[in-house]
Coordinates of C-alpha atoms in Angstrom, one line a residue:
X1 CA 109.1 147.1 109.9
X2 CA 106.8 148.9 112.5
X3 CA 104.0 151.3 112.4
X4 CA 101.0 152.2 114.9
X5 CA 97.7 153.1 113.5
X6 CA 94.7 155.0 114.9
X7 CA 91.7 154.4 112.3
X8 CA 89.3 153.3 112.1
X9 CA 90.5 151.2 115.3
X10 CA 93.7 151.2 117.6
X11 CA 96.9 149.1 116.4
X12 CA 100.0 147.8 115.2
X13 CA 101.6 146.2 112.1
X14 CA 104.9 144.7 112.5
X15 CA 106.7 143.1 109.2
X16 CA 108.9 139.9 109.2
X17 CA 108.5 139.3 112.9
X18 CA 110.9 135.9 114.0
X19 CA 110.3 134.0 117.3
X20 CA 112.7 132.6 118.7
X21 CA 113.1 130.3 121.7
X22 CA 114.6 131.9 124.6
X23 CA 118.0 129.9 125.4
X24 CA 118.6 130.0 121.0
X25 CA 121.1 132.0 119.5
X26 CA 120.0 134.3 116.9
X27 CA 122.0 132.3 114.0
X28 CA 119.8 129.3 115.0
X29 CA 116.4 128.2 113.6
X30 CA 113.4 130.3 114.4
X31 CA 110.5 128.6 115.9
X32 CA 108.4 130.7 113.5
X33 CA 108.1 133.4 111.2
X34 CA 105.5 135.7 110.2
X35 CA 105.3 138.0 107.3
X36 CA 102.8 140.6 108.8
X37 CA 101.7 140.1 112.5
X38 CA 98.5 142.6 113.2
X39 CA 97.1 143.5 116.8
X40 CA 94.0 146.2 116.3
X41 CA 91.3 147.0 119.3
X42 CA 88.9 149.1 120.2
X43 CA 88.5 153.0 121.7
X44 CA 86.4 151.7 124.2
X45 CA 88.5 149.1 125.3
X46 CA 91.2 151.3 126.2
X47 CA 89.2 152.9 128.5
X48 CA 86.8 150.0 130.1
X49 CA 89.6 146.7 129.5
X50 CA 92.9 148.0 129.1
X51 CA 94.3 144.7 129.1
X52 CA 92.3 143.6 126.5
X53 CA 92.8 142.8 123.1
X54 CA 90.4 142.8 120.3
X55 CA 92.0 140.9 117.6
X56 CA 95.6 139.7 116.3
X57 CA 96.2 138.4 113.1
X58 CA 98.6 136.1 111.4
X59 CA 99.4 136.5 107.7
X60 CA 102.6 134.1 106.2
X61 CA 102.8 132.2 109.9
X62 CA 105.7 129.6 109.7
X63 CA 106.0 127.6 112.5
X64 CA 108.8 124.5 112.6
X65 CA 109.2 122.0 115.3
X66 CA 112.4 120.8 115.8
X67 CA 112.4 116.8 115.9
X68 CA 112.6 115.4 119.5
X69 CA 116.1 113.5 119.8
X70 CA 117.4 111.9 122.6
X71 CA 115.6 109.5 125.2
X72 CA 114.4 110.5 128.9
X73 CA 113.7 114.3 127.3
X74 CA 109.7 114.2 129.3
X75 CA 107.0 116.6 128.4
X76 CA 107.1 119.6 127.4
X77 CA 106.1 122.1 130.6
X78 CA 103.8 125.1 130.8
X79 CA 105.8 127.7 133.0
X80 CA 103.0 130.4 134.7
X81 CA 105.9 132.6 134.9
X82 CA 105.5 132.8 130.9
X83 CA 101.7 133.1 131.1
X84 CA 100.2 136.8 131.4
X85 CA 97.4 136.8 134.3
X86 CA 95.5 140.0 132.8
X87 CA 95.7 140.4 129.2
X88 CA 92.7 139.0 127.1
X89 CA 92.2 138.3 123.3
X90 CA 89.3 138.4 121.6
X91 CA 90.4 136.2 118.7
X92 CA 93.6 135.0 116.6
X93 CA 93.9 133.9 112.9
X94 CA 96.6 132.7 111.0
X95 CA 94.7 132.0 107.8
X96 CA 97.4 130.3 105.2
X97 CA 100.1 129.5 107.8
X98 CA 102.2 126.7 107.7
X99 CA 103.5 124.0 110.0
X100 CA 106.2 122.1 109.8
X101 CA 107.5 119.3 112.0
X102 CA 111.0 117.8 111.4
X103 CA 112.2 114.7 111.4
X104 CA 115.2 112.8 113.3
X105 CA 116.2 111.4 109.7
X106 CA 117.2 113.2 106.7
X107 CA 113.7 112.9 105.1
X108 CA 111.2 115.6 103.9
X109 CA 109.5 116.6 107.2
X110 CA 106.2 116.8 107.8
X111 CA 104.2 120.0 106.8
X112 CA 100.6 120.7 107.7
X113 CA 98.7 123.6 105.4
X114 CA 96.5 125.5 107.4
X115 CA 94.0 127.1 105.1
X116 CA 92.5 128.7 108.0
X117 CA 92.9 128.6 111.9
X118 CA 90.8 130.6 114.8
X119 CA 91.6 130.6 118.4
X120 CA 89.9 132.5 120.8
X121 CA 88.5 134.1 123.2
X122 CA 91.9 133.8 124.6
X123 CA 92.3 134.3 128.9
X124 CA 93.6 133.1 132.3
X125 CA 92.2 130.6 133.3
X126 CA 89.5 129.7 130.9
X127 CA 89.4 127.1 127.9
X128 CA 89.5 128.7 124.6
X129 CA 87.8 128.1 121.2
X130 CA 89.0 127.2 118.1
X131 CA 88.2 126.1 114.3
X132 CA 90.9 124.5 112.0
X133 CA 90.7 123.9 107.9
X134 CA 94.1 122.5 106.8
X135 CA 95.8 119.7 104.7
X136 CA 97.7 117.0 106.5
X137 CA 100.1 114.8 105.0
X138 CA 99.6 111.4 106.4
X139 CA 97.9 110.4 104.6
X140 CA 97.0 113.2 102.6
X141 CA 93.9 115.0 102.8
X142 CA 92.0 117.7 104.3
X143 CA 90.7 118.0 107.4
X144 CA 88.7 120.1 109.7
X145 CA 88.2 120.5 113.6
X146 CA 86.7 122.0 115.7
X147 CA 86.6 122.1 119.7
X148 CA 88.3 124.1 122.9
X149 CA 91.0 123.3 124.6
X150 CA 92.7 124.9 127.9
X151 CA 92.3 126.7 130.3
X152 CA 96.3 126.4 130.5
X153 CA 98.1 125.5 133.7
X154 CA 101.4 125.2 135.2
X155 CA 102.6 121.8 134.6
X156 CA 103.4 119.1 131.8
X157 CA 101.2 119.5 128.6
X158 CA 100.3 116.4 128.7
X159 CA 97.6 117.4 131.0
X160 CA 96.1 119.5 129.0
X161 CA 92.2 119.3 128.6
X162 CA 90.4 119.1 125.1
X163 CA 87.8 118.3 123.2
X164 CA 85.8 118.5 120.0
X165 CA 85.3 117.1 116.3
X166 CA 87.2 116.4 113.3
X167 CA 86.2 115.7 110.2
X168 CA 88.7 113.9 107.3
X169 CA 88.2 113.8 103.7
X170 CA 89.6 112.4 100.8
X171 CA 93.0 111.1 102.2
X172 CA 94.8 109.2 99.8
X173 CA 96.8 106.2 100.9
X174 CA 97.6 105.8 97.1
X175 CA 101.1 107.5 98.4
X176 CA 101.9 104.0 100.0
X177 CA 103.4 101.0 98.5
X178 CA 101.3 98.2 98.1
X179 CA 98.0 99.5 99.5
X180 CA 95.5 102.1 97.9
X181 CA 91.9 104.1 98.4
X182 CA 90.5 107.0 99.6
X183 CA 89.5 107.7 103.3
X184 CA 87.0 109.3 105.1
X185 CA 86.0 109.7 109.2
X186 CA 84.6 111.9 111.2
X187 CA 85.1 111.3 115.2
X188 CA 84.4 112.9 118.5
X189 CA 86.9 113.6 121.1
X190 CA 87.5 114.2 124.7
X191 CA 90.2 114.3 127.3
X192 CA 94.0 115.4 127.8
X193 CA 96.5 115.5 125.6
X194 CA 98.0 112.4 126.7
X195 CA 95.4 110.4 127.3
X196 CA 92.4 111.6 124.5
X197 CA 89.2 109.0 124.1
X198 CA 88.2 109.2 120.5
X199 CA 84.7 107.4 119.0
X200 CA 83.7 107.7 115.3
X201 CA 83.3 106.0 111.9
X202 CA 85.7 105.6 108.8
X203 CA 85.0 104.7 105.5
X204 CA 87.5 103.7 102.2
X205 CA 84.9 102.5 99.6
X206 CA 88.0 102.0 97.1
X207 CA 90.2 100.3 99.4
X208 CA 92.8 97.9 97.6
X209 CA 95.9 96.6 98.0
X210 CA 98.0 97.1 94.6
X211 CA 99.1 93.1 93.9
X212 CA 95.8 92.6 93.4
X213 CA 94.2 95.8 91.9
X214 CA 90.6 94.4 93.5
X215 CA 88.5 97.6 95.5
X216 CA 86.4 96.7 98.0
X217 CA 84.6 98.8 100.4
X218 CA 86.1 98.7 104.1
X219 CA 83.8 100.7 107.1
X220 CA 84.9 101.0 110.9
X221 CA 83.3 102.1 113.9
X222 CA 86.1 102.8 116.9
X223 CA 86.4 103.8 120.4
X224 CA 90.3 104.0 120.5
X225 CA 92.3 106.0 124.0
X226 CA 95.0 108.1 122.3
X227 CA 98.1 109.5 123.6
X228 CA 98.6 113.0 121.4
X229 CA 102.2 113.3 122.7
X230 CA 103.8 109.9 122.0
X231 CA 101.8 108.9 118.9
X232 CA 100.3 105.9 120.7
X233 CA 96.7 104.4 120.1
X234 CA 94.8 101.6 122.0
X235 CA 92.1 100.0 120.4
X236 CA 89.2 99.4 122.6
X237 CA 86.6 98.4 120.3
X238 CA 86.5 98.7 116.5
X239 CA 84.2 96.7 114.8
X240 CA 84.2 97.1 110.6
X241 CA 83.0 95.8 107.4
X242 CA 85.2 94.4 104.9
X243 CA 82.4 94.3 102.0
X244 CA 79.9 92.1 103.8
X245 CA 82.3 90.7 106.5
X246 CA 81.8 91.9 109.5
X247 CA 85.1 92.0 111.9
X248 CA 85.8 92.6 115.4
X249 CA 89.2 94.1 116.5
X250 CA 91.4 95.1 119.5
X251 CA 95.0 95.8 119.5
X252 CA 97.2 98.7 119.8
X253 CA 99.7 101.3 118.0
X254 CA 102.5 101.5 119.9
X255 CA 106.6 102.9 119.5
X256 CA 108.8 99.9 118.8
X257 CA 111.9 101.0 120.7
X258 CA 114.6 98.4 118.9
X259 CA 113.4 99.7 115.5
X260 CA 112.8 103.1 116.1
X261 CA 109.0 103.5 115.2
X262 CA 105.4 102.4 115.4
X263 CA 103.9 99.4 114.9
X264 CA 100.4 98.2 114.9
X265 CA 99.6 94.7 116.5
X266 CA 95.4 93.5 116.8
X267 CA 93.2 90.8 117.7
X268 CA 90.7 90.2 115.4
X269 CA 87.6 87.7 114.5
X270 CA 84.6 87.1 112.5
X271 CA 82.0 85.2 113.4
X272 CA 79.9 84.8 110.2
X273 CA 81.9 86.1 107.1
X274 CA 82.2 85.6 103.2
X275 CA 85.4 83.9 102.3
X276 CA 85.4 85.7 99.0
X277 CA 85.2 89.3 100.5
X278 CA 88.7 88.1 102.4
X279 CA 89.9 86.3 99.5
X280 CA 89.3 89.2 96.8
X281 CA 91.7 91.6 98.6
X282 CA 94.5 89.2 97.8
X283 CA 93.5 87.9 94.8
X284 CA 94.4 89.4 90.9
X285 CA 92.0 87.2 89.1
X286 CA 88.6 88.8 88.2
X287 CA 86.9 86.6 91.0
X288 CA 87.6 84.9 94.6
X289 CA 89.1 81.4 94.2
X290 CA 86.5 80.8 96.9
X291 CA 83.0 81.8 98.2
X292 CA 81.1 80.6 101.2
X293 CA 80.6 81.3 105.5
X294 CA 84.2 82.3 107.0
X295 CA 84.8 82.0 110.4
X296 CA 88.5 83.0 112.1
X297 CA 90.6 84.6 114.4
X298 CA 94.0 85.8 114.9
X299 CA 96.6 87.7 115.9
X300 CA 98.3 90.5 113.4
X301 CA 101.3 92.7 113.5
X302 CA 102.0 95.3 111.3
X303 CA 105.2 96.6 111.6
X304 CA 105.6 99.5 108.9
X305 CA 102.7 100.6 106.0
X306 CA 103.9 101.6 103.0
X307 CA 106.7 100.0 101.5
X308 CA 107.5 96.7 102.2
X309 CA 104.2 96.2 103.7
X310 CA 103.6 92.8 102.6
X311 CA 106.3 91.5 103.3
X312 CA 106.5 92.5 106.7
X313 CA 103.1 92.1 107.6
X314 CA 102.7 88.9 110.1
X315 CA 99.5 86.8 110.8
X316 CA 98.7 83.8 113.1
X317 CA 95.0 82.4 113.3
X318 CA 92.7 79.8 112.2
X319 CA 89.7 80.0 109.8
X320 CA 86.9 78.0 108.4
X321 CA 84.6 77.9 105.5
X322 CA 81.6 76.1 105.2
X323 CA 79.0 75.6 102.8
X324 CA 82.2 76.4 100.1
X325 CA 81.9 76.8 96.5
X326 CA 85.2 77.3 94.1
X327 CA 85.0 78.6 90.9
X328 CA 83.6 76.7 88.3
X329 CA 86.6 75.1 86.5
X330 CA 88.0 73.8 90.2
X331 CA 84.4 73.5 91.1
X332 CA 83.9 70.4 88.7
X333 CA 87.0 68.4 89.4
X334 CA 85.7 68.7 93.3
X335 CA 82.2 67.5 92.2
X336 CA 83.6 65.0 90.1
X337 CA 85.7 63.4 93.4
X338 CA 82.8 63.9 95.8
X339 CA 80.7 61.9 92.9
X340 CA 83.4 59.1 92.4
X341 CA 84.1 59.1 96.1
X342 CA 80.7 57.9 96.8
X343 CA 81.4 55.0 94.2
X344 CA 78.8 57.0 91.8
X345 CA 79.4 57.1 87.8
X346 CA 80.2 59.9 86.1
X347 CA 80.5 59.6 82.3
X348 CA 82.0 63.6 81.7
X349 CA 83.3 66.0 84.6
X350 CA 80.2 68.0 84.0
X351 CA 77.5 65.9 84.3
X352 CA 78.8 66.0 88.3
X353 CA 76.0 66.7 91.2
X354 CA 76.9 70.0 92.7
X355 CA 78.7 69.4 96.3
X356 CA 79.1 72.0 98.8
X357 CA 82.9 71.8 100.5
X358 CA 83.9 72.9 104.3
X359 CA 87.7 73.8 104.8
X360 CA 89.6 74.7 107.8
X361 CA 93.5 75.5 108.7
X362 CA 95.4 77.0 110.8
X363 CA 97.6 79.7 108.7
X364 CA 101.2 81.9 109.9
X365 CA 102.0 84.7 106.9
X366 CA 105.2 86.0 107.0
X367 CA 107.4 87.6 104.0
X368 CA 104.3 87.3 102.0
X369 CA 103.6 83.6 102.1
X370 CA 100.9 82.4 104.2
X371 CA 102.1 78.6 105.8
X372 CA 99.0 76.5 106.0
X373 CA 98.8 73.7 108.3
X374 CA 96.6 71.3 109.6
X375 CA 94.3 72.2 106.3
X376 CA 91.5 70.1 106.7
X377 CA 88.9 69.2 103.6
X378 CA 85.6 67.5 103.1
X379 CA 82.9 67.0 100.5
X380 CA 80.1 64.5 100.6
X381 CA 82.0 61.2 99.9
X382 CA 86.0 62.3 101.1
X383 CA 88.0 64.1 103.5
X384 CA 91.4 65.0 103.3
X385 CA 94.4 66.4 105.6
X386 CA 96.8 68.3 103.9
X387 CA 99.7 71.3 104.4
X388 CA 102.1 73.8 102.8
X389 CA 102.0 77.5 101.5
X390 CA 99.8 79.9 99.5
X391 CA 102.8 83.0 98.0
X392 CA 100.5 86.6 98.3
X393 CA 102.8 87.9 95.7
X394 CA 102.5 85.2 93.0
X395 CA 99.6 83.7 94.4
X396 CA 101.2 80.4 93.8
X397 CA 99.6 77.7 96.2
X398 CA 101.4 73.6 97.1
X399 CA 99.6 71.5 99.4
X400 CA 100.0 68.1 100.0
X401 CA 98.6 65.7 102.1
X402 CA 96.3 62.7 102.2
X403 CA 92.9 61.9 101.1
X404 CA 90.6 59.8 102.1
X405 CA 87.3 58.4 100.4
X406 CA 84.2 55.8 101.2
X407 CA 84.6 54.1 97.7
X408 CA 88.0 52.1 97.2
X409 CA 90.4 53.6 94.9
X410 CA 89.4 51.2 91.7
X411 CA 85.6 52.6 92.3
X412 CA 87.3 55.7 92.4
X413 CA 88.3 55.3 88.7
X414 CA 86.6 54.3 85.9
X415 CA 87.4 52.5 82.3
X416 CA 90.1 50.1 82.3
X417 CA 92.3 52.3 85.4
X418 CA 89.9 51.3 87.3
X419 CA 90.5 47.3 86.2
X420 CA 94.5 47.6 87.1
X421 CA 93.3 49.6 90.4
X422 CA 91.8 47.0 92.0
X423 CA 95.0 44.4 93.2
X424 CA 96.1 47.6 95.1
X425 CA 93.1 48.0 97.0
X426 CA 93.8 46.7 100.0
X427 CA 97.4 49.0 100.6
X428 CA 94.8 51.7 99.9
X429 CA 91.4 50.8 102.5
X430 CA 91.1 52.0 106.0
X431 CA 89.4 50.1 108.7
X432 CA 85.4 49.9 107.3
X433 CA 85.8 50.7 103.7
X434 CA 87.0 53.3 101.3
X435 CA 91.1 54.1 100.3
X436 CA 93.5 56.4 101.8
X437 CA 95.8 58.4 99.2
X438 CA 98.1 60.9 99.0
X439 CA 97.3 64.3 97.1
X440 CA 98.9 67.0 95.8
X441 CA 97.9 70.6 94.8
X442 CA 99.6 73.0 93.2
X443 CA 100.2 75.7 90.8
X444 CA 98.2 78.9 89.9
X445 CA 95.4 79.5 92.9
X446 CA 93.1 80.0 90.0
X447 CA 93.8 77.6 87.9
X448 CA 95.4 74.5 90.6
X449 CA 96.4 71.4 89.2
X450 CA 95.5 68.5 91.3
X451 CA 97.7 64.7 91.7
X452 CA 98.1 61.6 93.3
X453 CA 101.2 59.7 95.0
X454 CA 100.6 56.1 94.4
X455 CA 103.6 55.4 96.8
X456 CA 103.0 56.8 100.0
X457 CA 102.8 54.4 102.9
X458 CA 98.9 54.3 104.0
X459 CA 97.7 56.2 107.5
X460 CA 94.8 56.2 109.0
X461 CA 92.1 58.6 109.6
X462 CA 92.3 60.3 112.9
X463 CA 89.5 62.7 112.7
X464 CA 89.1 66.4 112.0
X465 CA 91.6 68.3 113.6

């Protein structure tokens, strides 16, 4: 349907317009449909700018973008032969329009809401306005923008110049297996398509990951280079909050060619954490196993969110705690070793002076269980060496190693262990003084149970690694 109209301004209305690309046939998919497309303008136009155009209007826009298959395809290219040289818009709106790009696989494809869209003034050779409202669906939430962008030239759209703001609000990752919270940013950006620098802050103050069910609040400021045609994000400097740990990050998102899609890989550190703002994120009981000053550093690879997560999720780095407490239960059988480590008496478990532990290990997580080597142990009194695995999922933790103390083993013990003990002091005392044994942990990370292997042959201390 087509009709012209004369009041109270100049124009046209044209019903269920389709655009189609050029080289399609018409039993193809459209590039886009509109239900009503409107172009109205002025008397005085006519007669002063005949070329230009006071407003178009977009009700019911559609627009789908066919999924990009097939390698070596390039960028897209801006042809001047298709761009007009005279005509001018004042300004276009597609309020309530649709967008819609598909995917190479058979899944759902992506489909942005626009609430409400401006561009304009529109002309050769100049940039052009615009202001965007719209849902997005990874994750989703809604976010607004507004910049320029243009003026358009002959040439691969990658080049492109923009810039502007956008803000995001309320985007759930709740959608995503094994990881939950609400996100919020606003950022600046400027650039080309292809190469866009982008600064700004985000927040999730419900952040979680669903094993454990435990929210914390996670902050980020980030200057990160983007490339808006291939998906790809370098991370230049991000530095965030993990409750009160503060962490320093570099890395990248970048395609994966063998698997077909994106993967995130980063460098990251903190200098002066809390262990039990780190351990709380992967931890289901109602505290941290652990609290005290984390220091570490590592390498991470992400290669999918959402499901399977976890399990894919790969980590290599090294941290410290000092000046450690556990919780209270595992808290008094290590005050009760430091104690009888020093060769002092302790009638009840409890009675104990408080001690104050440093740990240290290297760690590799892969398919959920983080390996933990070289673990290294002290409290006033003993030090131990010791390795094996802490399961994410089950939070299941075996290490075993050796321990080492400055009392010999009988004056380890008390009561009439102690009296049997003391023949087999000297398999069990190192060079000075003191007895070597081997120790095992195990069990429920809350809850560990803690042994001894009489057996093992004795070695000596060789230091902290």
């Amino acid at each position: 349907k087509f009709h012209r109209f004369y009041l109270p301004h100049p124009g046209c209305e044209a019903e269920m317009v389709t655009l189609r690309r050029p080289q399609s046939s018409t039993g193809g998919a459209p590039l886009a449909t509109i239900q009503k497309l409107t172009i109205s303008g002025w008397y005085l136009d006519l007669i002063f700018r005949p070329h230009h155009i006071a407003e178009i209007r977009l009700d019911g826009l559609h627009v789908r973008i066919p999924s990009q298959s097939g390698e070596g395809s390039g960028q897209p290219q801006l042809s001047m032969d298709a761009m007009p040289s005279k005509i001018s818009i004042g300004n276009v709106t597609a309020d309530g329009a649709e967008l819609e790009f598909e995917k190479e696989d058979p899944k759902e494809p992506l489909k942005f809401e626009i609430h409400r869209l401006g561009v304009g003034p529109i002309a050769a050779g100049e940039a052009m306005d615009y202001q965007v409202r719209m849902g997005i669906p990874e994750p989703p939430g809604e976010l607004e923008s507004q910049g320029t962008f243009g003026p358009l030239q002959a040439g691969t759209i990658g080049k492109l110049a923009l810039h502007g703001n956008v803000k995001l609000n309320g985007a759930k990752l709740d959608k995503y297996p094994g990881i939950a919270g609400t996100v919020n940013s606003t950022e600046k950006f400027s650039g080309t398509l292809e190469q866009v620098q982008v600064s700004g802050e985000a927040s999730a103050p419900d952040f979680h990951l669903k094993s454990s069910g435990h929210a914390i609040a996670v902050t980020s400021q980030f200057h990160v280079m983007v490339n808006g045609l291939e998906g790809e994000v370098g991370l230049r400097d991000v530095t965030g909050k993990i409750g009160q740990t503060a962490v320093r990050v570099q890395g990248e998102v970048a395609k994966n060619a063998k698997f077909g899609r994106r993967e995130t890989t980063l460098d990251f550190s903190i200098a002066h954490g809390h262990a039990e703002d780190l351990l709380w994120l992967f931890n289901r009981a109602r505290k941290p196993p652990m609290a005290g000053i984390a220091t570490c550093s590592g390498h991470i690879r992400v290669p999918k969110f959402g499901e399977g997560f976890l399990s894919s999720l790969a980590v290599n780095g090294r941290f410290e705690v000092r000046e450690g407490h556990f919780q209270r239960e595992t808290q008094i059988k290590v005050n009760e070793l430091s104690a009888r480590a020093q060769q002092k008496r302790v009638d009840h478990p409890t009675e104990a002076p408080e001690v104050v532990t440093s740990l240290s290990s290297e760690v590799k997580i892969e398919k959920s269980v983080a390996h933990l080597t070289r673990v290294y142990f002290e409290v006033p009194g003993a030090r131990a060496r010791v390795q094996g695995s802490y399961n994410l999922d089950n939070h299941q933790v075996d290490l075993r190693g050796n321990l080492w103390t400055d009392a010999t083993l009988s004056q380890d013990t008390t009561g009439i262990k102690a009296m049997f003990l003391k023949p087999v002091d000297p398999l069990f005392k190192r060079k000075h003084a003191g007895a070597m044994v081997a120790v095992v942990m195990d069990g429920d990370i809350d809850k560990p149970h803690f042994g001894t292997d009489l057996t093992k042959k004795k070695t000596a201390w060789q230091g902290k690694p």
